Amino acid sequence: MTKRIFIVSIIALCYLAVRDWEGKPVEHPPGILVAERPVQVDLQPSSFMLGEYELTRKASFEIRARVLSKEPYYMGRTADLAPIDLALGWGEMSDSAILKQIDISQSARWYRTRYDLPPPIPDQQIIFNSSNMHMIPARKAIERSLKKLREGDIVSISGYLVDVSHHSGWYWNSSMSRLDTGDGACELVYVESLSVENPG
């Protein structure tokens, strides 16, 4: 009996250790990690069905970026489509020296930044070099990969910016610009491929 309790305890400790590791941010030294900007190419709109939703491709989209934050969602139509939001950064917003001066949070499908004055970089650079993106996985394997991402991961994502509609009249549209702010400023990304760069 004692041996069984010992084995169960070891298994539980291993589970907790793995869970803590999976949630631990990836650390990077100061410096811009992702110099390139997202690549977006507008398309002639074309539609396809995903379950009971119609998705309309508006642009092909490729991004290499640092994961600034990740937020899961579980309730409602939007969670059915996009169970994960990623706050992503590139350029100055991939630099640890700048990010340590900015408090980043996500909730209710929004991405927020807070910092002490003076700002580490101008607001316009924060806006231009980061975004909250709603991720629609093309396959279950991609959904699993999205859920495993950690803050600090460097990811490469490709797919499409899409608008979504439902026969009930409900709709959800993607931003097509990296310069907008406020309601409707997030990208709605249909993710066809995702890869994570190994540290070092």
mmCIF file with all atom_site columns, C-alpha atoms in Angstrom:
data_model
loop_
_atom_site.group_PDB
_atom_site.id
_atom_site.type_symbol
_atom_site.label_atom_id
_atom_site.label_alt_id
_atom_site.label_comp_id
_atom_site.label_asym_id
_atom_site.label_entity_id
_atom_site.label_seq_id
_atom_site.pdbx_PDB_ins_code
_atom_site.Cartn_x
_atom_site.Cartn_y
_atom_site.Cartn_z
_atom_site.occupancy
_atom_site.B_iso_or_equiv
_atom_site.pdbx_formal_charge
_atom_site.auth_seq_id
_atom_site.auth_comp_id
_atom_site.auth_asym_id
_atom_site.auth_atom_id
_atom_site.pdbx_PDB_model_num
ATOM 1   C CA . MET A 1 1   ? 0.000   0.000  0.000   1.00 0.00 ? 1   MET A CA 1
ATOM 2   C CA . THR A 1 2   ? 2.828   2.394  0.917   1.00 0.00 ? 2   THR A CA 1
ATOM 3   C CA . LYS A 1 3   ? 4.582   1.583  -2.350  1.00 0.00 ? 3   LYS A CA 1
ATOM 4   C CA . ARG A 1 4   ? 1.392   2.344  -4.318  1.00 0.00 ? 4   ARG A CA 1
ATOM 5   C CA . ILE A 1 5   ? 0.965   5.699  -2.551  1.00 0.00 ? 5   ILE A CA 1
ATOM 6   C CA . PHE A 1 6   ? 4.611   6.508  -3.322  1.00 0.00 ? 6   PHE A CA 1
ATOM 7   C CA . ILE A 1 7   ? 4.161   5.730  -7.026  1.00 0.00 ? 7   ILE A CA 1
ATOM 8   C CA . VAL A 1 8   ? 0.956   7.775  -7.243  1.00 0.00 ? 8   VAL A CA 1
ATOM 9   C CA . SER A 1 9   ? 2.716   10.684 -5.512  1.00 0.00 ? 9   SER A CA 1
ATOM 10  C CA . ILE A 1 10  ? 5.606   10.555 -7.991  1.00 0.00 ? 10  ILE A CA 1
ATOM 11  C CA . ILE A 1 11  ? 3.170   10.535 -10.932 1.00 0.00 ? 11  ILE A CA 1
ATOM 12  C CA . ALA A 1 12  ? 1.294   13.506 -9.464  1.00 0.00 ? 12  ALA A CA 1
ATOM 13  C CA . LEU A 1 13  ? 4.523   15.446 -8.928  1.00 0.00 ? 13  LEU A CA 1
ATOM 14  C CA . CYS A 1 14  ? 5.635   14.725 -12.499 1.00 0.00 ? 14  CYS A CA 1
ATOM 15  C CA . TYR A 1 15  ? 2.268   15.933 -13.803 1.00 0.00 ? 15  TYR A CA 1
ATOM 16  C CA . LEU A 1 16  ? 2.525   19.165 -11.809 1.00 0.00 ? 16  LEU A CA 1
ATOM 17  C CA . ALA A 1 17  ? 6.095   19.722 -12.975 1.00 0.00 ? 17  ALA A CA 1
ATOM 18  C CA . VAL A 1 18  ? 5.131   19.274 -16.638 1.00 0.00 ? 18  VAL A CA 1
ATOM 19  C CA . ARG A 1 19  ? 2.103   21.553 -16.221 1.00 0.00 ? 19  ARG A CA 1
ATOM 20  C CA . ASP A 1 20  ? 4.249   24.266 -14.633 1.00 0.00 ? 20  ASP A CA 1
ATOM 21  C CA . TRP A 1 21  ? 6.875   23.952 -17.381 1.00 0.00 ? 21  TRP A CA 1
ATOM 22  C CA . GLU A 1 22  ? 4.235   24.195 -20.107 1.00 0.00 ? 22  GLU A CA 1
ATOM 23  C CA . GLY A 1 23  ? 2.956   27.462 -18.613 1.00 0.00 ? 23  GLY A CA 1
ATOM 24  C CA . LYS A 1 24  ? 6.374   28.989 -17.972 1.00 0.00 ? 24  LYS A CA 1
ATOM 25  C CA . PRO A 1 25  ? 7.280   31.928 -20.261 1.00 0.00 ? 25  PRO A CA 1
ATOM 26  C CA . VAL A 1 26  ? 10.191  31.493 -22.674 1.00 0.00 ? 26  VAL A CA 1
ATOM 27  C CA . GLU A 1 27  ? 12.971  33.920 -21.744 1.00 0.00 ? 27  GLU A CA 1
ATOM 28  C CA . HIS A 1 28  ? 15.007  35.854 -24.318 1.00 0.00 ? 28  HIS A CA 1
ATOM 29  C CA . PRO A 1 29  ? 17.916  38.298 -24.063 1.00 0.00 ? 29  PRO A CA 1
ATOM 30  C CA . PRO A 1 30  ? 17.377  41.955 -25.060 1.00 0.00 ? 30  PRO A CA 1
ATOM 31  C CA . GLY A 1 31  ? 17.162  42.766 -28.761 1.00 0.00 ? 31  GLY A CA 1
ATOM 32  C CA . ILE A 1 32  ? 14.659  42.562 -31.605 1.00 0.00 ? 32  ILE A CA 1
ATOM 33  C CA . LEU A 1 33  ? 13.875  38.899 -32.231 1.00 0.00 ? 33  LEU A CA 1
ATOM 34  C CA . VAL A 1 34  ? 11.550  39.334 -35.222 1.00 0.00 ? 34  VAL A CA 1
ATOM 35  C CA . ALA A 1 35  ? 12.568  42.038 -37.680 1.00 0.00 ? 35  ALA A CA 1
ATOM 36  C CA . GLU A 1 36  ? 10.080  41.215 -40.438 1.00 0.00 ? 36  GLU A CA 1
ATOM 37  C CA . ARG A 1 37  ? 6.509   42.479 -40.551 1.00 0.00 ? 37  ARG A CA 1
ATOM 38  C CA . PRO A 1 38  ? 3.420   40.370 -41.298 1.00 0.00 ? 38  PRO A CA 1
ATOM 39  C CA . VAL A 1 39  ? 2.856   39.691 -44.983 1.00 0.00 ? 39  VAL A CA 1
ATOM 40  C CA . GLN A 1 40  ? -0.675  40.232 -46.247 1.00 0.00 ? 40  GLN A CA 1
ATOM 41  C CA . VAL A 1 41  ? -1.795  39.870 -49.867 1.00 0.00 ? 41  VAL A CA 1
ATOM 42  C CA . ASP A 1 42  ? -5.370  40.870 -50.665 1.00 0.00 ? 42  ASP A CA 1
ATOM 43  C CA . LEU A 1 43  ? -7.380  38.300 -52.602 1.00 0.00 ? 43  LEU A CA 1
ATOM 44  C CA . GLN A 1 44  ? -10.490 38.137 -54.696 1.00 0.00 ? 44  GLN A CA 1
ATOM 45  C CA . PRO A 1 45  ? -12.907 36.996 -51.956 1.00 0.00 ? 45  PRO A CA 1
ATOM 46  C CA . SER A 1 46  ? -13.747 33.288 -51.963 1.00 0.00 ? 46  SER A CA 1
ATOM 47  C CA . SER A 1 47  ? -15.837 31.377 -49.469 1.00 0.00 ? 47  SER A CA 1
ATOM 48  C CA . PHE A 1 48  ? -15.954 27.937 -47.878 1.00 0.00 ? 48  PHE A CA 1
ATOM 49  C CA . MET A 1 49  ? -17.957 26.322 -45.099 1.00 0.00 ? 49  MET A CA 1
ATOM 50  C CA . LEU A 1 50  ? -16.593 25.430 -41.675 1.00 0.00 ? 50  LEU A CA 1
ATOM 51  C CA . GLY A 1 51  ? -19.393 23.566 -39.972 1.00 0.00 ? 51  GLY A CA 1
ATOM 52  C CA . GLU A 1 52  ? -22.393 25.905 -40.072 1.00 0.00 ? 52  GLU A CA 1
ATOM 53  C CA . TYR A 1 53  ? -20.268 29.002 -40.655 1.00 0.00 ? 53  TYR A CA 1
ATOM 54  C CA . GLU A 1 54  ? -19.312 30.546 -43.972 1.00 0.00 ? 54  GLU A CA 1
ATOM 55  C CA . LEU A 1 55  ? -15.736 31.832 -44.053 1.00 0.00 ? 55  LEU A CA 1
ATOM 56  C CA . THR A 1 56  ? -14.672 34.313 -46.728 1.00 0.00 ? 56  THR A CA 1
ATOM 57  C CA . ARG A 1 57  ? -10.976 34.598 -47.516 1.00 0.00 ? 57  ARG A CA 1
ATOM 58  C CA . LYS A 1 58  ? -10.020 38.275 -47.798 1.00 0.00 ? 58  LYS A CA 1
ATOM 59  C CA . ALA A 1 59  ? -6.215  38.009 -47.873 1.00 0.00 ? 59  ALA A CA 1
ATOM 60  C CA . SER A 1 60  ? -3.454  35.469 -47.571 1.00 0.00 ? 60  SER A CA 1
ATOM 61  C CA . PHE A 1 61  ? -1.555  36.068 -44.352 1.00 0.00 ? 61  PHE A CA 1
ATOM 62  C CA . GLU A 1 62  ? 1.846   35.053 -43.018 1.00 0.00 ? 62  GLU A CA 1
ATOM 63  C CA . ILE A 1 63  ? 3.367   36.167 -39.747 1.00 0.00 ? 63  ILE A CA 1
ATOM 64  C CA . ARG A 1 64  ? 6.459   35.414 -37.728 1.00 0.00 ? 64  ARG A CA 1
ATOM 65  C CA . ALA A 1 65  ? 6.113   36.903 -34.267 1.00 0.00 ? 65  ALA A CA 1
ATOM 66  C CA . ARG A 1 66  ? 6.729   36.629 -30.552 1.00 0.00 ? 66  ARG A CA 1
ATOM 67  C CA . VAL A 1 67  ? 3.851   35.442 -28.398 1.00 0.00 ? 67  VAL A CA 1
ATOM 68  C CA . LEU A 1 68  ? 3.185   38.281 -25.952 1.00 0.00 ? 68  LEU A CA 1
ATOM 69  C CA . SER A 1 69  ? 0.152   36.677 -24.351 1.00 0.00 ? 69  SER A CA 1
ATOM 70  C CA . LYS A 1 70  ? -2.379  33.892 -24.939 1.00 0.00 ? 70  LYS A CA 1
ATOM 71  C CA . GLU A 1 71  ? -6.022  33.773 -23.869 1.00 0.00 ? 71  GLU A CA 1
ATOM 72  C CA . PRO A 1 72  ? -8.391  30.787 -24.272 1.00 0.00 ? 72  PRO A CA 1
ATOM 73  C CA . TYR A 1 73  ? -12.147 31.127 -24.736 1.00 0.00 ? 73  TYR A CA 1
ATOM 74  C CA . TYR A 1 74  ? -14.798 28.494 -24.057 1.00 0.00 ? 74  TYR A CA 1
ATOM 75  C CA . MET A 1 75  ? -18.283 29.985 -24.470 1.00 0.00 ? 75  MET A CA 1
ATOM 76  C CA . GLY A 1 76  ? -20.336 31.131 -27.448 1.00 0.00 ? 76  GLY A CA 1
ATOM 77  C CA . ARG A 1 77  ? -20.029 31.235 -31.215 1.00 0.00 ? 77  ARG A CA 1
ATOM 78  C CA . THR A 1 78  ? -16.665 32.986 -31.175 1.00 0.00 ? 78  THR A CA 1
ATOM 79  C CA . ALA A 1 79  ? -15.154 30.281 -28.957 1.00 0.00 ? 79  ALA A CA 1
ATOM 80  C CA . ASP A 1 80  ? -16.503 27.587 -31.299 1.00 0.00 ? 80  ASP A CA 1
ATOM 81  C CA . LEU A 1 81  ? -14.558 29.192 -34.125 1.00 0.00 ? 81  LEU A CA 1
ATOM 82  C CA . ALA A 1 82  ? -11.546 30.739 -32.408 1.00 0.00 ? 82  ALA A CA 1
ATOM 83  C CA . PRO A 1 83  ? -10.805 29.069 -29.073 1.00 0.00 ? 83  PRO A CA 1
ATOM 84  C CA . ILE A 1 84  ? -7.519  30.955 -28.677 1.00 0.00 ? 84  ILE A CA 1
ATOM 85  C CA . ASP A 1 85  ? -6.488  34.597 -29.027 1.00 0.00 ? 85  ASP A CA 1
ATOM 86  C CA . LEU A 1 86  ? -2.805  35.414 -29.421 1.00 0.00 ? 86  LEU A CA 1
ATOM 87  C CA . ALA A 1 87  ? -1.307  38.809 -28.712 1.00 0.00 ? 87  ALA A CA 1
ATOM 88  C CA . LEU A 1 88  ? 1.653   38.846 -31.085 1.00 0.00 ? 88  LEU A CA 1
ATOM 89  C CA . GLY A 1 89  ? 4.585   41.232 -31.392 1.00 0.00 ? 89  GLY A CA 1
ATOM 90  C CA . TRP A 1 90  ? 7.286   41.934 -33.960 1.00 0.00 ? 90  TRP A CA 1
ATOM 91  C CA . GLY A 1 91  ? 9.868   44.668 -34.472 1.00 0.00 ? 91  GLY A CA 1
ATOM 92  C CA . GLU A 1 92  ? 10.294  46.652 -31.255 1.00 0.00 ? 92  GLU A CA 1
ATOM 93  C CA . MET A 1 93  ? 7.495   44.621 -29.680 1.00 0.00 ? 93  MET A CA 1
ATOM 94  C CA . SER A 1 94  ? 9.636   41.476 -29.864 1.00 0.00 ? 94  SER A CA 1
ATOM 95  C CA . ASP A 1 95  ? 12.442  43.092 -27.808 1.00 0.00 ? 95  ASP A CA 1
ATOM 96  C CA . SER A 1 96  ? 12.628  41.892 -24.195 1.00 0.00 ? 96  SER A CA 1
ATOM 97  C CA . ALA A 1 97  ? 14.176  45.205 -23.108 1.00 0.00 ? 97  ALA A CA 1
ATOM 98  C CA . ILE A 1 98  ? 11.014  47.017 -24.230 1.00 0.00 ? 98  ILE A CA 1
ATOM 99  C CA . LEU A 1 99  ? 8.511   44.344 -23.206 1.00 0.00 ? 99  LEU A CA 1
ATOM 100 C CA . LYS A 1 100 ? 9.717   44.281 -19.599 1.00 0.00 ? 100 LYS A CA 1
ATOM 101 C CA . GLN A 1 101 ? 8.480   47.887 -19.337 1.00 0.00 ? 101 GLN A CA 1
ATOM 102 C CA . ILE A 1 102 ? 4.989   47.076 -20.667 1.00 0.00 ? 102 ILE A CA 1
ATOM 103 C CA . ASP A 1 103 ? 2.211   45.243 -18.850 1.00 0.00 ? 103 ASP A CA 1
ATOM 104 C CA . ILE A 1 104 ? 0.263   43.155 -21.376 1.00 0.00 ? 104 ILE A CA 1
ATOM 105 C CA . SER A 1 105 ? -3.152  41.607 -20.742 1.00 0.00 ? 105 SER A CA 1
ATOM 106 C CA . GLN A 1 106 ? -6.016  40.018 -22.678 1.00 0.00 ? 106 GLN A CA 1
ATOM 107 C CA . SER A 1 107 ? -9.700  39.630 -21.842 1.00 0.00 ? 107 SER A CA 1
ATOM 108 C CA . ALA A 1 108 ? -13.087 39.745 -23.570 1.00 0.00 ? 108 ALA A CA 1
ATOM 109 C CA . ARG A 1 109 ? -11.314 39.438 -26.958 1.00 0.00 ? 109 ARG A CA 1
ATOM 110 C CA . TRP A 1 110 ? -9.303  42.611 -26.280 1.00 0.00 ? 110 TRP A CA 1
ATOM 111 C CA . TYR A 1 111 ? -5.547  43.155 -25.906 1.00 0.00 ? 111 TYR A CA 1
ATOM 112 C CA . ARG A 1 112 ? -4.328  45.901 -23.593 1.00 0.00 ? 112 ARG A CA 1
ATOM 113 C CA . THR A 1 113 ? -0.975  47.500 -22.801 1.00 0.00 ? 113 THR A CA 1
ATOM 114 C CA . ARG A 1 114 ? -0.063  49.584 -19.763 1.00 0.00 ? 114 ARG A CA 1
ATOM 115 C CA . TYR A 1 115 ? 3.215   51.279 -18.893 1.00 0.00 ? 115 TYR A CA 1
ATOM 116 C CA . ASP A 1 116 ? 4.710   54.009 -16.778 1.00 0.00 ? 116 ASP A CA 1
ATOM 117 C CA . LEU A 1 117 ? 5.272   57.386 -18.396 1.00 0.00 ? 117 LEU A CA 1
ATOM 118 C CA . PRO A 1 118 ? 7.221   58.166 -20.445 1.00 0.00 ? 118 PRO A CA 1
ATOM 119 C CA . PRO A 1 119 ? 6.394   55.149 -22.647 1.00 0.00 ? 119 PRO A CA 1
ATOM 120 C CA . PRO A 1 120 ? 9.302   52.882 -23.626 1.00 0.00 ? 120 PRO A CA 1
ATOM 121 C CA . ILE A 1 121 ? 8.376   53.474 -27.269 1.00 0.00 ? 121 ILE A CA 1
ATOM 122 C CA . PRO A 1 122 ? 5.663   55.715 -28.789 1.00 0.00 ? 122 PRO A CA 1
ATOM 123 C CA . ASP A 1 123 ? 2.078   54.393 -28.764 1.00 0.00 ? 123 ASP A CA 1
ATOM 124 C CA . GLN A 1 124 ? 2.043   54.310 -32.559 1.00 0.00 ? 124 GLN A CA 1
ATOM 125 C CA . GLN A 1 125 ? 4.993   51.899 -32.589 1.00 0.00 ? 125 GLN A CA 1
ATOM 126 C CA . ILE A 1 126 ? 3.243   49.634 -30.077 1.00 0.00 ? 126 ILE A CA 1
ATOM 127 C CA . ILE A 1 127 ? 0.144   49.607 -32.298 1.00 0.00 ? 127 ILE A CA 1
ATOM 128 C CA . PHE A 1 128 ? 2.122   49.108 -35.527 1.00 0.00 ? 128 PHE A CA 1
ATOM 129 C CA . ASN A 1 129 ? 4.249   46.274 -34.123 1.00 0.00 ? 129 ASN A CA 1
ATOM 130 C CA . SER A 1 130 ? 1.693   44.191 -32.223 1.00 0.00 ? 130 SER A CA 1
ATOM 131 C CA . SER A 1 131 ? -1.847  42.933 -32.482 1.00 0.00 ? 131 SER A CA 1
ATOM 132 C CA . ASN A 1 132 ? -4.450  40.709 -30.875 1.00 0.00 ? 132 ASN A CA 1
ATOM 133 C CA . MET A 1 133 ? -5.411  37.952 -33.317 1.00 0.00 ? 133 MET A CA 1
ATOM 134 C CA . HIS A 1 134 ? -8.360  35.543 -33.113 1.00 0.00 ? 134 HIS A CA 1
ATOM 135 C CA . MET A 1 135 ? -7.097  32.130 -34.231 1.00 0.00 ? 135 MET A CA 1
ATOM 136 C CA . ILE A 1 136 ? -9.401  29.793 -36.167 1.00 0.00 ? 136 ILE A CA 1
ATOM 137 C CA . PRO A 1 137 ? -7.590  26.434 -36.451 1.00 0.00 ? 137 PRO A CA 1
ATOM 138 C CA . ALA A 1 138 ? -8.023  24.586 -39.723 1.00 0.00 ? 138 ALA A CA 1
ATOM 139 C CA . ARG A 1 139 ? -7.486  21.234 -37.994 1.00 0.00 ? 139 ARG A CA 1
ATOM 140 C CA . LYS A 1 140 ? -7.564  19.768 -34.489 1.00 0.00 ? 140 LYS A CA 1
ATOM 141 C CA . ALA A 1 141 ? -3.795  19.299 -34.574 1.00 0.00 ? 141 ALA A CA 1
ATOM 142 C CA . ILE A 1 142 ? -3.354  23.054 -35.071 1.00 0.00 ? 142 ILE A CA 1
ATOM 143 C CA . GLU A 1 143 ? -5.787  23.752 -32.240 1.00 0.00 ? 143 GLU A CA 1
ATOM 144 C CA . ARG A 1 144 ? -3.686  21.540 -29.949 1.00 0.00 ? 144 ARG A CA 1
ATOM 145 C CA . SER A 1 145 ? -0.524  23.360 -31.030 1.00 0.00 ? 145 SER A CA 1
ATOM 146 C CA . LEU A 1 146 ? -2.140  26.746 -30.359 1.00 0.00 ? 146 LEU A CA 1
ATOM 147 C CA . LYS A 1 147 ? -3.121  25.644 -26.863 1.00 0.00 ? 147 LYS A CA 1
ATOM 148 C CA . LYS A 1 148 ? 0.449   24.538 -26.093 1.00 0.00 ? 148 LYS A CA 1
ATOM 149 C CA . LEU A 1 149 ? 2.028   27.888 -27.002 1.00 0.00 ? 149 LEU A CA 1
ATOM 150 C CA . ARG A 1 150 ? 3.825   29.784 -24.256 1.00 0.00 ? 150 ARG A CA 1
ATOM 151 C CA . GLU A 1 151 ? 4.495   33.459 -23.733 1.00 0.00 ? 151 GLU A CA 1
ATOM 152 C CA . GLY A 1 152 ? 7.811   34.191 -25.426 1.00 0.00 ? 152 GLY A CA 1
ATOM 153 C CA . ASP A 1 153 ? 7.515   31.508 -28.113 1.00 0.00 ? 153 ASP A CA 1
ATOM 154 C CA . ILE A 1 154 ? 8.577   32.600 -31.601 1.00 0.00 ? 154 ILE A CA 1
ATOM 155 C CA . VAL A 1 155 ? 5.904   31.322 -33.983 1.00 0.00 ? 155 VAL A CA 1
ATOM 156 C CA . SER A 1 156 ? 5.386   31.252 -37.726 1.00 0.00 ? 156 SER A CA 1
ATOM 157 C CA . ILE A 1 157 ? 1.746   31.170 -38.809 1.00 0.00 ? 157 ILE A CA 1
ATOM 158 C CA . SER A 1 158 ? 0.247   31.099 -42.278 1.00 0.00 ? 158 SER A CA 1
ATOM 159 C CA . GLY A 1 159 ? -3.308  31.075 -43.523 1.00 0.00 ? 159 GLY A CA 1
ATOM 160 C CA . TYR A 1 160 ? -5.935  33.677 -44.391 1.00 0.00 ? 160 TYR A CA 1
ATOM 161 C CA . LEU A 1 161 ? -7.633  36.722 -42.974 1.00 0.00 ? 161 LEU A CA 1
ATOM 162 C CA . VAL A 1 162 ? -11.319 35.870 -43.083 1.00 0.00 ? 162 VAL A CA 1
ATOM 163 C CA . ASP A 1 163 ? -14.774 37.243 -42.490 1.00 0.00 ? 163 ASP A CA 1
ATOM 164 C CA . VAL A 1 164 ? -17.283 34.862 -40.912 1.00 0.00 ? 164 VAL A CA 1
ATOM 165 C CA . SER A 1 165 ? -21.066 34.756 -41.303 1.00 0.00 ? 165 SER A CA 1
ATOM 166 C CA . HIS A 1 166 ? -23.895 32.521 -40.129 1.00 0.00 ? 166 HIS A CA 1
ATOM 167 C CA . HIS A 1 167 ? -27.330 31.939 -41.657 1.00 0.00 ? 167 HIS A CA 1
ATOM 168 C CA . SER A 1 168 ? -28.874 33.494 -38.533 1.00 0.00 ? 168 SER A CA 1
ATOM 169 C CA . GLY A 1 169 ? -27.421 36.859 -39.563 1.00 0.00 ? 169 GLY A CA 1
ATOM 170 C CA . TRP A 1 170 ? -24.514 36.755 -37.085 1.00 0.00 ? 170 TRP A CA 1
ATOM 171 C CA . TYR A 1 171 ? -21.156 37.823 -38.498 1.00 0.00 ? 171 TYR A CA 1
ATOM 172 C CA . TRP A 1 172 ? -17.557 38.443 -37.411 1.00 0.00 ? 172 TRP A CA 1
ATOM 173 C CA . ASN A 1 173 ? -15.146 40.390 -39.603 1.00 0.00 ? 173 ASN A CA 1
ATOM 174 C CA . SER A 1 174 ? -11.366 40.612 -39.647 1.00 0.00 ? 174 SER A CA 1
ATOM 175 C CA . SER A 1 175 ? -9.346  43.785 -39.522 1.00 0.00 ? 175 SER A CA 1
ATOM 176 C CA . MET A 1 176 ? -7.311  44.300 -42.690 1.00 0.00 ? 176 MET A CA 1
ATOM 177 C CA . SER A 1 177 ? -4.858  46.819 -41.210 1.00 0.00 ? 177 SER A CA 1
ATOM 178 C CA . ARG A 1 178 ? -2.123  46.803 -38.555 1.00 0.00 ? 178 ARG A CA 1
ATOM 179 C CA . LEU A 1 179 ? -2.781  50.471 -37.789 1.00 0.00 ? 179 LEU A CA 1
ATOM 180 C CA . ASP A 1 180 ? -6.350  50.409 -36.462 1.00 0.00 ? 180 ASP A CA 1
ATOM 181 C CA . THR A 1 181 ? -7.348  50.321 -32.802 1.00 0.00 ? 181 THR A CA 1
ATOM 182 C CA . GLY A 1 182 ? -10.475 49.671 -30.759 1.00 0.00 ? 182 GLY A CA 1
ATOM 183 C CA . ASP A 1 183 ? -13.481 47.497 -31.602 1.00 0.00 ? 183 ASP A CA 1
ATOM 184 C CA . GLY A 1 184 ? -12.951 45.559 -34.848 1.00 0.00 ? 184 GLY A CA 1
ATOM 185 C CA . ALA A 1 185 ? -9.172  46.089 -34.903 1.00 0.00 ? 185 ALA A CA 1
ATOM 186 C CA . CYS A 1 186 ? -8.265  42.423 -34.371 1.00 0.00 ? 186 CYS A CA 1
ATOM 187 C CA . GLU A 1 187 ? -7.338  40.029 -37.143 1.00 0.00 ? 187 GLU A CA 1
ATOM 188 C CA . LEU A 1 188 ? -9.442  36.927 -37.649 1.00 0.00 ? 188 LEU A CA 1
ATOM 189 C CA . VAL A 1 189 ? -6.908  34.339 -38.849 1.00 0.00 ? 189 VAL A CA 1
ATOM 190 C CA . TYR A 1 190 ? -7.785  30.993 -40.390 1.00 0.00 ? 190 TYR A CA 1
ATOM 191 C CA . VAL A 1 191 ? -4.628  29.068 -39.452 1.00 0.00 ? 191 VAL A CA 1
ATOM 192 C CA . GLU A 1 192 ? -3.466  26.465 -41.959 1.00 0.00 ? 192 GLU A CA 1
ATOM 193 C CA . SER A 1 193 ? 0.048   26.003 -40.590 1.00 0.00 ? 193 SER A CA 1
ATOM 194 C CA . LEU A 1 194 ? 1.875   26.825 -37.375 1.00 0.00 ? 194 LEU A CA 1
ATOM 195 C CA . SER A 1 195 ? 5.443   26.172 -36.268 1.00 0.00 ? 195 SER A CA 1
ATOM 196 C CA . VAL A 1 196 ? 7.438   27.137 -33.183 1.00 0.00 ? 196 VAL A CA 1
ATOM 197 C CA . GLU A 1 197 ? 11.149  27.916 -33.236 1.00 0.00 ? 197 GLU A CA 1
ATOM 198 C CA . ASN A 1 198 ? 13.203  26.048 -30.681 1.00 0.00 ? 198 ASN A CA 1
ATOM 199 C CA . PRO A 1 199 ? 15.168  28.352 -28.324 1.00 0.00 ? 199 PRO A CA 1
ATOM 200 C CA . GLY A 1 200 ? 18.818  28.674 -29.250 1.00 0.00 ? 200 GLY A CA 1
#
